[in-house]
Amino acid sequence: MLSALYLDGPLSRKELSAATGLSPSAVSQSITGLVQNGLVREAGKADSNGGRPRTLLDINPTFGYTVGVAITGRALRIGLFDLSCRRIQVVKRALPTGVQDIDEVARELGIGIRHLLSLSGVHDSALSGIGIGLPSSASPHQAIPWTSRKLESLLGLGIPVFIEREVNIRALVESRLGAARGVGRAVVVQIGLGVEASLVADGTAKRVRDWGHTTIDYGGRRCRCGARGCVEAYVGASGILERYLELSGREFPTEGNDFERLRTLVGSAEHCADARALVQETAGYIGAAVGNLISLLAPARLVISGWAGQLLGSRFLPEIRDAATRQGREHGLSPAAVLLGRVEVDATLTGAAVLPVLGLIKRGTALPRAVAGL
């Protein structure tokens, strides 16, 4: 019931009964306890086709708070959220030696959380948990040697810590707040320097292992993994920029980061034949690669996210959809079901804050003490 309310609420008792398969009496009995406990609240009335207005129920956003943590370069961004994923406050802490030193991470994270709570006037006893998003597999920080239990011990706050990969976090937040909301099964693709994908079903996200290193061009370009013809070598931002250099022989200005370089490349497609040919070819590669996912995983929606995915998709979504539906035609997914992500601003931070909420829901009204594994 809590999962149904969190993913699809507000719902009436009758709708909860239909969604869970529980009898109306079982729903009413359980809801009474959850309302008394404070985890569920009444959220207004809705018409009921001539009968008495139905009382709508929803997760109570003020039942508790969660902390979401995003790792950006040599810094932590730490956000406080209520249970409806409304962002209340964000602070930033520097990590002078990066994220490999777990003691430094825990120290800066602890300082940041206490500062965050002080600014917001929230006591640490009101926290349901801390969620941390691990960087993507293309990040130099991917081999982070920490565990949830170790961080719990170092922080000493008596609050559970949940760690998850960034691509799974994006999938969760898109299913809760974005383009995958309202469907039971969706695939979320993250395209940045590298590429990853996650299958989200019934509120649970699971990374599609090494999809970025499946072959899309046999004997093709060398990938950073050492193999040839990988999806990432053609679709990841690093691969796109390298392909442009190979095609045109022209290097980008050294100033600016990869985001700015890729944005310049996409923007120049209107007046530069080389750039236009490359980005259109890239759109075809993206479509073919996600079409394979559609055929394999049969999602109701496929969502393209990540900074490079947004840059390319905002200009070339029709071409991506066309290639995707041709490649995955056996599944019959409508082109309209291939969408751009809708939660790009602070998606990792918001998604990390969702992890403790899902842990709380999984365990009912008790604040969770177990550790969520990767």
mmCIF file of C-alpha atoms in Angstrom:
data_model
loop_
_atom_site.group_PDB
_atom_site.id
_atom_site.type_symbol
_atom_site.label_atom_id
_atom_site.label_comp_id
_atom_site.label_asym_id
_atom_site.label_seq_id
_atom_site.Cartn_x
_atom_site.Cartn_y
_atom_site.Cartn_z
ATOM 1 C CA MET A 1 0.000 0.000 0.000
ATOM 2 C CA LEU A 2 2.780 2.421 0.851
ATOM 3 C CA SER A 3 4.508 1.724 -2.463
ATOM 4 C CA ALA A 4 1.274 2.364 -4.353
ATOM 5 C CA LEU A 5 0.707 5.619 -2.479
ATOM 6 C CA TYR A 6 4.280 6.784 -3.004
ATOM 7 C CA LEU A 7 4.443 5.938 -6.713
ATOM 8 C CA ASP A 8 0.855 6.712 -7.756
ATOM 9 C CA GLY A 9 -0.820 8.606 -4.906
ATOM 10 C CA PRO A 10 -2.972 10.184 -3.811
ATOM 11 C CA LEU A 11 -5.364 7.207 -3.961
ATOM 12 C CA SER A 12 -8.675 6.310 -2.370
ATOM 13 C CA ARG A 13 -9.187 3.192 -0.254
ATOM 14 C CA LYS A 14 -11.005 1.583 -3.172
ATOM 15 C CA GLU A 15 -8.123 2.353 -5.533
ATOM 16 C CA LEU A 16 -5.656 0.985 -2.990
ATOM 17 C CA SER A 17 -7.651 -2.228 -2.784
ATOM 18 C CA ALA A 18 -7.557 -2.600 -6.573
ATOM 19 C CA ALA A 19 -3.832 -1.743 -6.749
ATOM 20 C CA THR A 20 -2.751 -4.175 -4.011
ATOM 21 C CA GLY A 21 -5.275 -7.006 -4.296
ATOM 22 C CA LEU A 22 -6.148 -6.602 -0.615
ATOM 23 C CA SER A 23 -9.752 -6.644 0.549
ATOM 24 C CA PRO A 24 -11.410 -3.281 1.347
ATOM 25 C CA SER A 25 -11.578 -4.222 5.038
ATOM 26 C CA ALA A 26 -7.854 -5.093 5.133
ATOM 27 C CA VAL A 27 -6.993 -1.786 3.441
ATOM 28 C CA SER A 28 -9.161 0.215 5.879
ATOM 29 C CA GLN A 29 -7.702 -1.520 8.910
ATOM 30 C CA SER A 30 -4.113 -0.954 7.802
ATOM 31 C CA ILE A 31 -4.733 2.636 6.686
ATOM 32 C CA THR A 32 -6.230 3.490 10.072
ATOM 33 C CA GLY A 33 -2.991 2.454 11.757
ATOM 34 C CA LEU A 34 -0.816 4.286 9.226
ATOM 35 C CA VAL A 35 -2.829 7.508 9.629
ATOM 36 C CA GLN A 36 -2.617 7.261 13.416
ATOM 37 C CA ASN A 37 1.125 6.644 13.125
ATOM 38 C CA GLY A 38 1.502 9.740 10.935
ATOM 39 C CA LEU A 39 3.067 8.107 7.885
ATOM 40 C CA VAL A 40 -0.119 8.450 5.808
ATOM 41 C CA ARG A 41 -2.418 11.484 5.684
ATOM 42 C CA GLU A 42 -5.762 12.395 4.150
ATOM 43 C CA ALA A 43 -5.182 14.467 1.007
ATOM 44 C CA GLY A 44 -8.592 15.860 0.126
ATOM 45 C CA LYS A 45 -11.708 14.515 -1.557
ATOM 46 C CA ALA A 46 -12.520 13.289 -5.067
ATOM 47 C CA ASP A 47 -15.827 12.797 -6.856
ATOM 48 C CA SER A 48 -17.090 9.212 -6.995
ATOM 49 C CA ASN A 49 -19.601 9.185 -9.881
ATOM 50 C CA GLY A 50 -22.666 10.190 -7.935
ATOM 51 C CA GLY A 51 -21.870 8.684 -4.535
ATOM 52 C CA ARG A 52 -20.229 10.246 -1.545
ATOM 53 C CA PRO A 53 -16.905 11.950 -2.285
ATOM 54 C CA ARG A 54 -13.969 9.584 -1.832
ATOM 55 C CA THR A 55 -11.269 10.429 0.708
ATOM 56 C CA LEU A 56 -7.839 10.466 -0.914
ATOM 57 C CA LEU A 57 -4.768 9.230 0.950
ATOM 58 C CA ASP A 58 -1.096 10.001 0.441
ATOM 59 C CA ILE A 59 2.304 9.666 2.096
ATOM 60 C CA ASN A 60 2.663 12.388 4.730
ATOM 61 C CA PRO A 61 5.644 14.497 3.571
ATOM 62 C CA THR A 62 6.267 15.843 7.092
ATOM 63 C CA PHE A 63 6.549 12.395 8.694
ATOM 64 C CA GLY A 64 10.314 12.679 8.369
ATOM 65 C CA TYR A 65 13.188 13.945 6.257
ATOM 66 C CA THR A 66 15.893 12.411 4.106
ATOM 67 C CA VAL A 67 19.351 13.532 3.028
ATOM 68 C CA GLY A 68 20.526 13.104 -0.557
ATOM 69 C CA VAL A 69 24.222 13.272 -1.463
ATOM 70 C CA ALA A 70 25.675 13.796 -4.942
ATOM 71 C CA ILE A 71 29.400 13.530 -5.646
ATOM 72 C CA THR A 72 30.588 16.183 -8.101
ATOM 73 C CA GLY A 73 34.317 16.208 -8.786
ATOM 74 C CA ARG A 74 36.072 16.993 -5.527
ATOM 75 C CA ALA A 75 32.953 18.037 -3.650
ATOM 76 C CA LEU A 76 29.839 16.731 -1.968
ATOM 77 C CA ARG A 77 26.455 18.336 -2.577
ATOM 78 C CA ILE A 78 24.180 17.516 0.343
ATOM 79 C CA GLY A 79 20.446 18.189 0.243
ATOM 80 C CA LEU A 80 17.634 17.942 2.788
ATOM 81 C CA PHE A 81 14.261 16.728 1.464
ATOM 82 C CA ASP A 82 10.863 15.888 2.912
ATOM 83 C CA LEU A 83 9.192 12.579 2.056
ATOM 84 C CA SER A 84 7.518 14.057 -1.037
ATOM 85 C CA CYS A 85 11.001 14.799 -2.470
ATOM 86 C CA ARG A 86 10.589 18.550 -1.967
ATOM 87 C CA ARG A 87 14.037 20.069 -1.623
ATOM 88 C CA ILE A 88 14.407 22.174 1.505
ATOM 89 C CA GLN A 89 18.091 23.139 1.646
ATOM 90 C CA VAL A 90 21.400 22.289 -0.061
ATOM 91 C CA VAL A 91 24.965 22.754 1.129
ATOM 92 C CA LYS A 92 28.322 21.908 -0.441
ATOM 93 C CA ARG A 93 31.494 20.520 1.125
ATOM 94 C CA ALA A 94 34.887 20.322 -0.584
ATOM 95 C CA LEU A 95 36.876 17.080 -0.762
ATOM 96 C CA PRO A 96 40.502 18.215 -1.184
ATOM 97 C CA THR A 97 41.808 14.668 -1.735
ATOM 98 C CA GLY A 98 38.840 13.384 -3.722
ATOM 99 C CA VAL A 99 36.542 10.530 -2.751
ATOM 100 C CA GLN A 100 39.025 7.704 -2.294
ATOM 101 C CA ASP A 101 39.615 8.568 1.388
ATOM 102 C CA ILE A 102 36.526 7.283 3.176
ATOM 103 C CA ASP A 103 37.482 8.949 6.453
ATOM 104 C CA GLU A 104 37.625 12.370 4.795
ATOM 105 C CA VAL A 105 34.337 11.719 3.007
ATOM 106 C CA ALA A 106 32.651 10.765 6.279
ATOM 107 C CA ARG A 107 34.117 13.763 8.088
ATOM 108 C CA GLU A 108 33.008 16.282 5.460
ATOM 109 C CA LEU A 109 29.645 14.576 5.067
ATOM 110 C CA GLY A 110 29.032 14.671 8.824
ATOM 111 C CA ILE A 111 29.935 18.370 9.010
ATOM 112 C CA GLY A 112 27.741 19.107 5.999
ATOM 113 C CA ILE A 113 24.719 17.229 7.392
ATOM 114 C CA ARG A 114 24.921 19.000 10.745
ATOM 115 C CA HIS A 115 25.222 22.366 9.001
ATOM 116 C CA LEU A 116 22.271 21.447 6.778
ATOM 117 C CA LEU A 117 20.091 20.517 9.757
ATOM 118 C CA SER A 118 21.078 23.685 11.602
ATOM 119 C CA LEU A 119 20.149 25.880 8.630
ATOM 120 C CA SER A 120 16.806 24.093 8.262
ATOM 121 C CA GLY A 121 15.894 23.866 11.943
ATOM 122 C CA VAL A 122 15.465 20.077 11.696
ATOM 123 C CA HIS A 123 16.656 17.706 14.457
ATOM 124 C CA ASP A 124 18.664 14.667 13.400
ATOM 125 C CA SER A 125 16.073 12.411 15.074
ATOM 126 C CA ALA A 126 13.665 13.404 12.264
ATOM 127 C CA LEU A 127 15.935 11.900 9.570
ATOM 128 C CA SER A 128 14.813 8.625 8.007
ATOM 129 C CA GLY A 129 18.120 8.017 6.269
ATOM 130 C CA ILE A 130 20.910 9.233 4.009
ATOM 131 C CA GLY A 131 21.125 8.323 0.317
ATOM 132 C CA ILE A 132 24.373 8.567 -1.667
ATOM 133 C CA GLY A 133 24.707 8.354 -5.437
ATOM 134 C CA LEU A 134 27.846 6.622 -6.691
ATOM 135 C CA PRO A 135 29.410 8.207 -9.794
ATOM 136 C CA SER A 136 28.823 6.556 -13.150
ATOM 137 C CA SER A 137 31.071 3.789 -14.455
ATOM 138 C CA ALA A 138 32.870 6.284 -16.710
ATOM 139 C CA SER A 139 33.911 8.399 -13.718
ATOM 140 C CA PRO A 140 37.486 8.266 -12.421
ATOM 141 C CA HIS A 141 35.915 7.749 -8.973
ATOM 142 C CA GLN A 142 34.034 4.578 -9.925
ATOM 143 C CA ALA A 143 36.124 2.244 -7.746
ATOM 144 C CA ILE A 144 35.034 3.809 -4.463
ATOM 145 C CA PRO A 145 36.029 1.456 -1.631
ATOM 146 C CA TRP A 146 33.211 2.304 0.768
ATOM 147 C CA THR A 147 30.169 0.508 2.083
ATOM 148 C CA SER A 148 26.951 1.709 3.672
ATOM 149 C CA ARG A 149 27.811 0.043 6.965
ATOM 150 C CA LYS A 150 31.269 1.634 7.093
ATOM 151 C CA LEU A 151 29.845 5.119 6.487
ATOM 152 C CA GLU A 152 27.118 4.573 9.087
ATOM 153 C CA SER A 153 29.794 3.722 11.619
ATOM 154 C CA LEU A 154 32.013 6.695 10.735
ATOM 155 C CA LEU A 155 29.163 9.205 10.727
ATOM 156 C CA GLY A 156 27.943 8.096 14.151
ATOM 157 C CA LEU A 157 24.492 9.622 13.662
ATOM 158 C CA GLY A 158 22.555 6.407 14.205
ATOM 159 C CA ILE A 159 20.955 6.923 10.787
ATOM 160 C CA PRO A 160 20.973 4.293 8.007
ATOM 161 C CA VAL A 161 22.960 5.016 4.855
ATOM 162 C CA PHE A 162 21.829 3.817 1.426
ATOM 163 C CA ILE A 163 24.312 3.699 -1.471
ATOM 164 C CA GLU A 164 23.282 3.229 -5.081
ATOM 165 C CA ARG A 165 24.693 3.751 -8.562
ATOM 166 C CA GLU A 166 23.874 7.054 -10.239
ATOM 167 C CA VAL A 167 22.098 5.403 -13.194
ATOM 168 C CA ASN A 168 19.747 3.528 -10.841
ATOM 169 C CA ILE A 169 19.078 6.727 -8.931
ATOM 170 C CA ARG A 170 18.153 8.510 -12.154
ATOM 171 C CA ALA A 171 15.800 5.651 -13.006
ATOM 172 C CA LEU A 172 14.130 5.875 -9.603
ATOM 173 C CA VAL A 173 13.627 9.621 -9.734
ATOM 174 C CA GLU A 174 12.290 9.483 -13.303
ATOM 175 C CA SER A 175 9.815 6.791 -12.205
ATOM 176 C CA ARG A 176 8.748 8.855 -9.191
ATOM 177 C CA LEU A 177 8.741 12.381 -10.600
ATOM 178 C CA GLY A 178 9.573 12.312 -14.291
ATOM 179 C CA ALA A 179 9.064 10.743 -17.690
ATOM 180 C CA ALA A 180 8.639 7.166 -16.400
ATOM 181 C CA ARG A 181 5.984 8.020 -13.818
ATOM 182 C CA GLY A 182 2.833 5.939 -13.980
ATOM 183 C CA VAL A 183 4.220 2.897 -15.815
ATOM 184 C CA GLY A 184 5.188 -0.385 -14.219
ATOM 185 C CA ARG A 185 8.248 -1.027 -16.375
ATOM 186 C CA ALA A 186 10.651 1.458 -17.949
ATOM 187 C CA VAL A 187 14.265 1.679 -19.062
ATOM 188 C CA VAL A 188 16.247 4.826 -18.268
ATOM 189 C CA VAL A 189 19.420 5.427 -20.291
ATOM 190 C CA GLN A 190 22.083 7.796 -18.969
ATOM 191 C CA ILE A 191 24.429 9.312 -21.546
ATOM 192 C CA GLY A 192 27.351 11.365 -20.306
ATOM 193 C CA LEU A 193 31.053 10.736 -20.820
ATOM 194 C CA GLY A 194 30.021 7.078 -20.829
ATOM 195 C CA VAL A 195 26.660 5.357 -21.163
ATOM 196 C CA GLU A 196 24.638 3.212 -18.777
ATOM 197 C CA ALA A 197 21.095 1.928 -18.517
ATOM 198 C CA SER A 198 18.774 0.843 -15.716
ATOM 199 C CA LEU A 199 15.531 -1.129 -15.728
ATOM 200 C CA VAL A 200 12.983 0.200 -13.239
ATOM 201 C CA ALA A 201 10.016 -2.025 -12.416
ATOM 202 C CA ASP A 202 7.541 -1.676 -9.546
ATOM 203 C CA GLY A 203 9.647 0.953 -7.803
ATOM 204 C CA THR A 204 12.932 -0.996 -7.979
ATOM 205 C CA ALA A 205 15.822 -0.080 -10.301
ATOM 206 C CA LYS A 206 18.520 -2.452 -11.498
ATOM 207 C CA ARG A 207 21.457 -1.518 -13.701
ATOM 208 C CA VAL A 208 21.623 -3.251 -17.080
ATOM 209 C CA ARG A 209 25.101 -4.604 -16.583
ATOM 210 C CA ASP A 210 27.691 -3.320 -19.072
ATOM 211 C CA TRP A 211 25.148 -2.329 -21.718
ATOM 212 C CA GLY A 212 27.548 0.455 -22.758
ATOM 213 C CA HIS A 213 30.131 -2.195 -23.608
ATOM 214 C CA THR A 214 27.957 -4.359 -25.810
ATOM 215 C CA THR A 215 28.939 -4.345 -29.469
ATOM 216 C CA ILE A 216 27.167 -2.047 -31.916
ATOM 217 C CA ASP A 217 29.841 -2.086 -34.656
ATOM 218 C CA TYR A 218 31.840 -5.314 -34.977
ATOM 219 C CA GLY A 219 35.536 -4.519 -35.303
ATOM 220 C CA GLY A 220 34.808 -0.795 -34.952
ATOM 221 C CA ARG A 221 36.431 1.933 -32.869
ATOM 222 C CA ARG A 222 38.513 1.045 -29.851
ATOM 223 C CA CYS A 223 36.633 1.635 -26.576
ATOM 224 C CA ARG A 224 38.238 2.645 -23.291
ATOM 225 C CA CYS A 225 37.469 -0.888 -22.030
ATOM 226 C CA GLY A 226 39.858 -2.306 -24.650
ATOM 227 C CA ALA A 227 37.222 -3.895 -26.891
ATOM 228 C CA ARG A 228 36.133 -2.605 -30.279
ATOM 229 C CA GLY A 229 32.768 -1.332 -31.453
ATOM 230 C CA CYS A 230 31.178 -0.753 -28.030
ATOM 231 C CA VAL A 231 28.054 1.409 -27.696
ATOM 232 C CA GLU A 232 30.003 3.820 -25.478
ATOM 233 C CA ALA A 233 32.670 4.409 -28.153
ATOM 234 C CA TYR A 234 29.985 5.856 -30.449
ATOM 235 C CA VAL A 235 27.406 7.309 -28.071
ATOM 236 C CA GLY A 236 29.359 8.524 -25.010
ATOM 237 C CA ALA A 237 30.435 12.174 -25.095
ATOM 238 C CA SER A 238 34.134 11.271 -25.097
ATOM 239 C CA GLY A 239 33.645 8.975 -28.086
ATOM 240 C CA ILE A 240 31.593 11.580 -29.964
ATOM 241 C CA LEU A 241 34.258 14.256 -29.551
ATOM 242 C CA GLU A 242 37.017 11.833 -30.591
ATOM 243 C CA ARG A 243 35.023 10.830 -33.685
ATOM 244 C CA TYR A 244 34.631 14.493 -34.657
ATOM 245 C CA LEU A 245 38.388 14.968 -34.464
ATOM 246 C CA GLU A 246 38.937 11.863 -36.611
ATOM 247 C CA LEU A 247 36.339 12.987 -39.157
ATOM 248 C CA SER A 248 37.256 16.667 -39.471
ATOM 249 C CA GLY A 249 40.862 16.819 -38.336
ATOM 250 C CA ARG A 250 39.896 19.925 -36.328
ATOM 251 C CA GLU A 251 40.364 20.071 -32.582
ATOM 252 C CA PHE A 252 38.076 21.953 -30.228
ATOM 253 C CA PRO A 253 39.505 24.901 -28.289
ATOM 254 C CA THR A 254 41.289 23.670 -25.183
ATOM 255 C CA GLU A 255 39.261 25.936 -22.901
ATOM 256 C CA GLY A 256 35.922 24.635 -21.673
ATOM 257 C CA ASN A 257 34.840 21.225 -20.461
ATOM 258 C CA ASP A 258 33.351 18.284 -22.372
ATOM 259 C CA PHE A 259 29.811 19.582 -21.852
ATOM 260 C CA GLU A 260 30.697 22.901 -23.482
ATOM 261 C CA ARG A 261 32.548 21.166 -26.329
ATOM 262 C CA LEU A 262 29.640 18.846 -27.062
ATOM 263 C CA ARG A 263 27.168 21.726 -26.877
ATOM 264 C CA THR A 264 29.283 23.630 -29.415
ATOM 265 C CA LEU A 265 29.372 20.579 -31.682
ATOM 266 C CA VAL A 266 25.609 20.047 -31.545
ATOM 267 C CA GLY A 267 24.967 23.745 -32.104
ATOM 268 C CA SER A 268 27.294 23.858 -35.126
ATOM 269 C CA ALA A 269 25.349 21.078 -36.891
ATOM 270 C CA GLU A 270 23.135 23.716 -38.552
ATOM 271 C CA HIS A 271 26.003 25.267 -40.528
ATOM 272 C CA CYS A 272 28.818 22.695 -40.511
ATOM 273 C CA ALA A 273 28.440 19.617 -42.743
ATOM 274 C CA ASP A 274 30.955 17.536 -40.777
ATOM 275 C CA ALA A 275 29.242 18.292 -37.461
ATOM 276 C CA ARG A 276 25.789 17.641 -38.929
ATOM 277 C CA ALA A 277 26.841 14.278 -40.387
ATOM 278 C CA LEU A 278 28.425 13.224 -37.101
ATOM 279 C CA VAL A 279 25.557 14.134 -34.775
ATOM 280 C CA GLN A 280 22.971 12.622 -37.116
ATOM 281 C CA GLU A 281 24.997 9.420 -37.243
ATOM 282 C CA THR A 282 25.234 9.534 -33.449
ATOM 283 C CA ALA A 283 21.464 9.891 -33.170
ATOM 284 C CA GLY A 284 21.174 6.749 -35.282
ATOM 285 C CA TYR A 285 23.611 4.881 -33.033
ATOM 286 C CA ILE A 286 21.663 5.969 -29.932
ATOM 287 C CA GLY A 287 18.410 4.830 -31.525
ATOM 288 C CA ALA A 288 19.831 1.464 -32.534
ATOM 289 C CA ALA A 289 21.392 0.890 -29.107
ATOM 290 C CA VAL A 290 18.219 1.752 -27.177
ATOM 291 C CA GLY A 291 16.191 -0.217 -29.718
ATOM 292 C CA ASN A 292 18.149 -3.282 -28.646
ATOM 293 C CA LEU A 293 17.161 -2.550 -25.048
ATOM 294 C CA ILE A 294 13.526 -2.245 -26.087
ATOM 295 C CA SER A 295 13.662 -5.642 -27.785
ATOM 296 C CA LEU A 296 15.384 -7.301 -24.836
ATOM 297 C CA LEU A 297 13.558 -5.737 -21.882
ATOM 298 C CA ALA A 298 10.115 -4.836 -23.294
ATOM 299 C CA PRO A 299 9.597 -1.559 -21.377
ATOM 300 C CA ALA A 300 6.453 0.542 -21.548
ATOM 301 C CA ARG A 301 8.706 3.615 -21.868
ATOM 302 C CA LEU A 302 12.327 4.315 -22.615
ATOM 303 C CA VAL A 303 13.782 7.502 -21.150
ATOM 304 C CA ILE A 304 16.980 9.193 -22.346
ATOM 305 C CA SER A 305 18.745 11.140 -19.591
ATOM 306 C CA GLY A 306 22.183 12.453 -18.695
ATOM 307 C CA TRP A 307 23.752 15.706 -19.832
ATOM 308 C CA ALA A 308 24.915 14.408 -23.219
ATOM 309 C CA GLY A 309 21.634 12.574 -23.763
ATOM 310 C CA GLN A 310 19.726 15.794 -23.109
ATOM 311 C CA LEU A 311 21.949 17.808 -25.466
ATOM 312 C CA LEU A 312 21.526 15.348 -28.320
ATOM 313 C CA GLY A 313 17.919 14.435 -27.605
ATOM 314 C CA SER A 314 16.727 18.034 -27.452
ATOM 315 C CA ARG A 315 17.752 18.460 -31.114
ATOM 316 C CA PHE A 316 17.553 14.971 -32.585
ATOM 317 C CA LEU A 317 14.836 13.114 -30.685
ATOM 318 C CA PRO A 318 12.796 12.357 -33.866
ATOM 319 C CA GLU A 319 15.839 10.673 -35.473
ATOM 320 C CA ILE A 320 16.552 8.737 -32.263
ATOM 321 C CA ARG A 321 12.921 7.617 -32.026
ATOM 322 C CA ASP A 322 12.872 6.525 -35.657
ATOM 323 C CA ALA A 323 16.011 4.405 -35.304
ATOM 324 C CA ALA A 324 14.857 2.996 -31.950
ATOM 325 C CA THR A 325 11.459 1.889 -33.173
ATOM 326 C CA ARG A 326 12.936 0.354 -36.338
ATOM 327 C CA GLN A 327 15.508 -1.567 -34.294
ATOM 328 C CA GLY A 328 13.000 -2.629 -31.639
ATOM 329 C CA ARG A 329 9.986 -3.111 -33.918
ATOM 330 C CA GLU A 330 9.281 -6.632 -32.631
ATOM 331 C CA HIS A 331 8.325 -5.179 -29.265
ATOM 332 C CA GLY A 332 6.066 -2.614 -30.925
ATOM 333 C CA LEU A 333 6.910 0.321 -28.638
ATOM 334 C CA SER A 334 5.343 3.536 -29.923
ATOM 335 C CA PRO A 335 7.817 6.266 -30.968
ATOM 336 C CA ALA A 336 6.035 8.562 -28.508
ATOM 337 C CA ALA A 337 7.127 6.242 -25.674
ATOM 338 C CA VAL A 338 10.809 7.138 -26.276
ATOM 339 C CA LEU A 339 11.139 10.266 -24.148
ATOM 340 C CA LEU A 340 13.694 12.700 -22.782
ATOM 341 C CA GLY A 341 14.208 12.700 -19.028
ATOM 342 C CA ARG A 342 12.268 15.367 -17.153
ATOM 343 C CA VAL A 343 14.275 15.528 -13.919
ATOM 344 C CA GLU A 344 17.688 16.742 -15.032
ATOM 345 C CA VAL A 345 18.254 19.522 -12.494
ATOM 346 C CA ASP A 346 19.802 17.857 -9.453
ATOM 347 C CA ALA A 347 18.482 14.473 -10.587
ATOM 348 C CA THR A 348 21.188 12.561 -8.711
ATOM 349 C CA LEU A 349 20.718 14.608 -5.541
ATOM 350 C CA THR A 350 16.933 14.180 -5.591
ATOM 351 C CA GLY A 351 17.174 10.509 -6.533
ATOM 352 C CA ALA A 352 19.613 9.820 -3.701
ATOM 353 C CA ALA A 353 17.088 11.311 -1.272
ATOM 354 C CA VAL A 354 14.478 8.853 -2.600
ATOM 355 C CA LEU A 355 16.541 5.831 -1.455
ATOM 356 C CA PRO A 356 15.787 6.213 2.284
ATOM 357 C CA VAL A 357 12.100 6.783 1.488
ATOM 358 C CA LEU A 358 11.970 3.498 -0.410
ATOM 359 C CA GLY A 359 13.709 1.815 2.517
ATOM 360 C CA LEU A 360 11.166 3.290 4.908
ATOM 361 C CA ILE A 361 8.271 2.163 2.731
ATOM 362 C CA LYS A 362 9.717 -1.333 2.400
ATOM 363 C CA ARG A 363 9.740 -1.735 6.150
ATOM 364 C CA GLY A 364 6.393 -0.084 6.928
ATOM 365 C CA THR A 365 6.252 2.351 9.829
ATOM 366 C CA ALA A 366 9.535 1.328 11.457
ATOM 367 C CA LEU A 367 12.575 3.450 10.712
ATOM 368 C CA PRO A 368 14.989 1.158 8.837
ATOM 369 C CA ARG A 369 18.170 -0.099 10.438
ATOM 370 C CA ALA A 370 19.261 -2.550 7.766
ATOM 371 C CA VAL A 371 21.660 -1.457 5.064
ATOM 372 C CA ALA A 372 20.631 -1.383 1.435
ATOM 373 C CA GLY A 373 23.248 -3.171 -0.679
ATOM 374 C CA LEU A 374 24.430 -2.120 -4.129
#
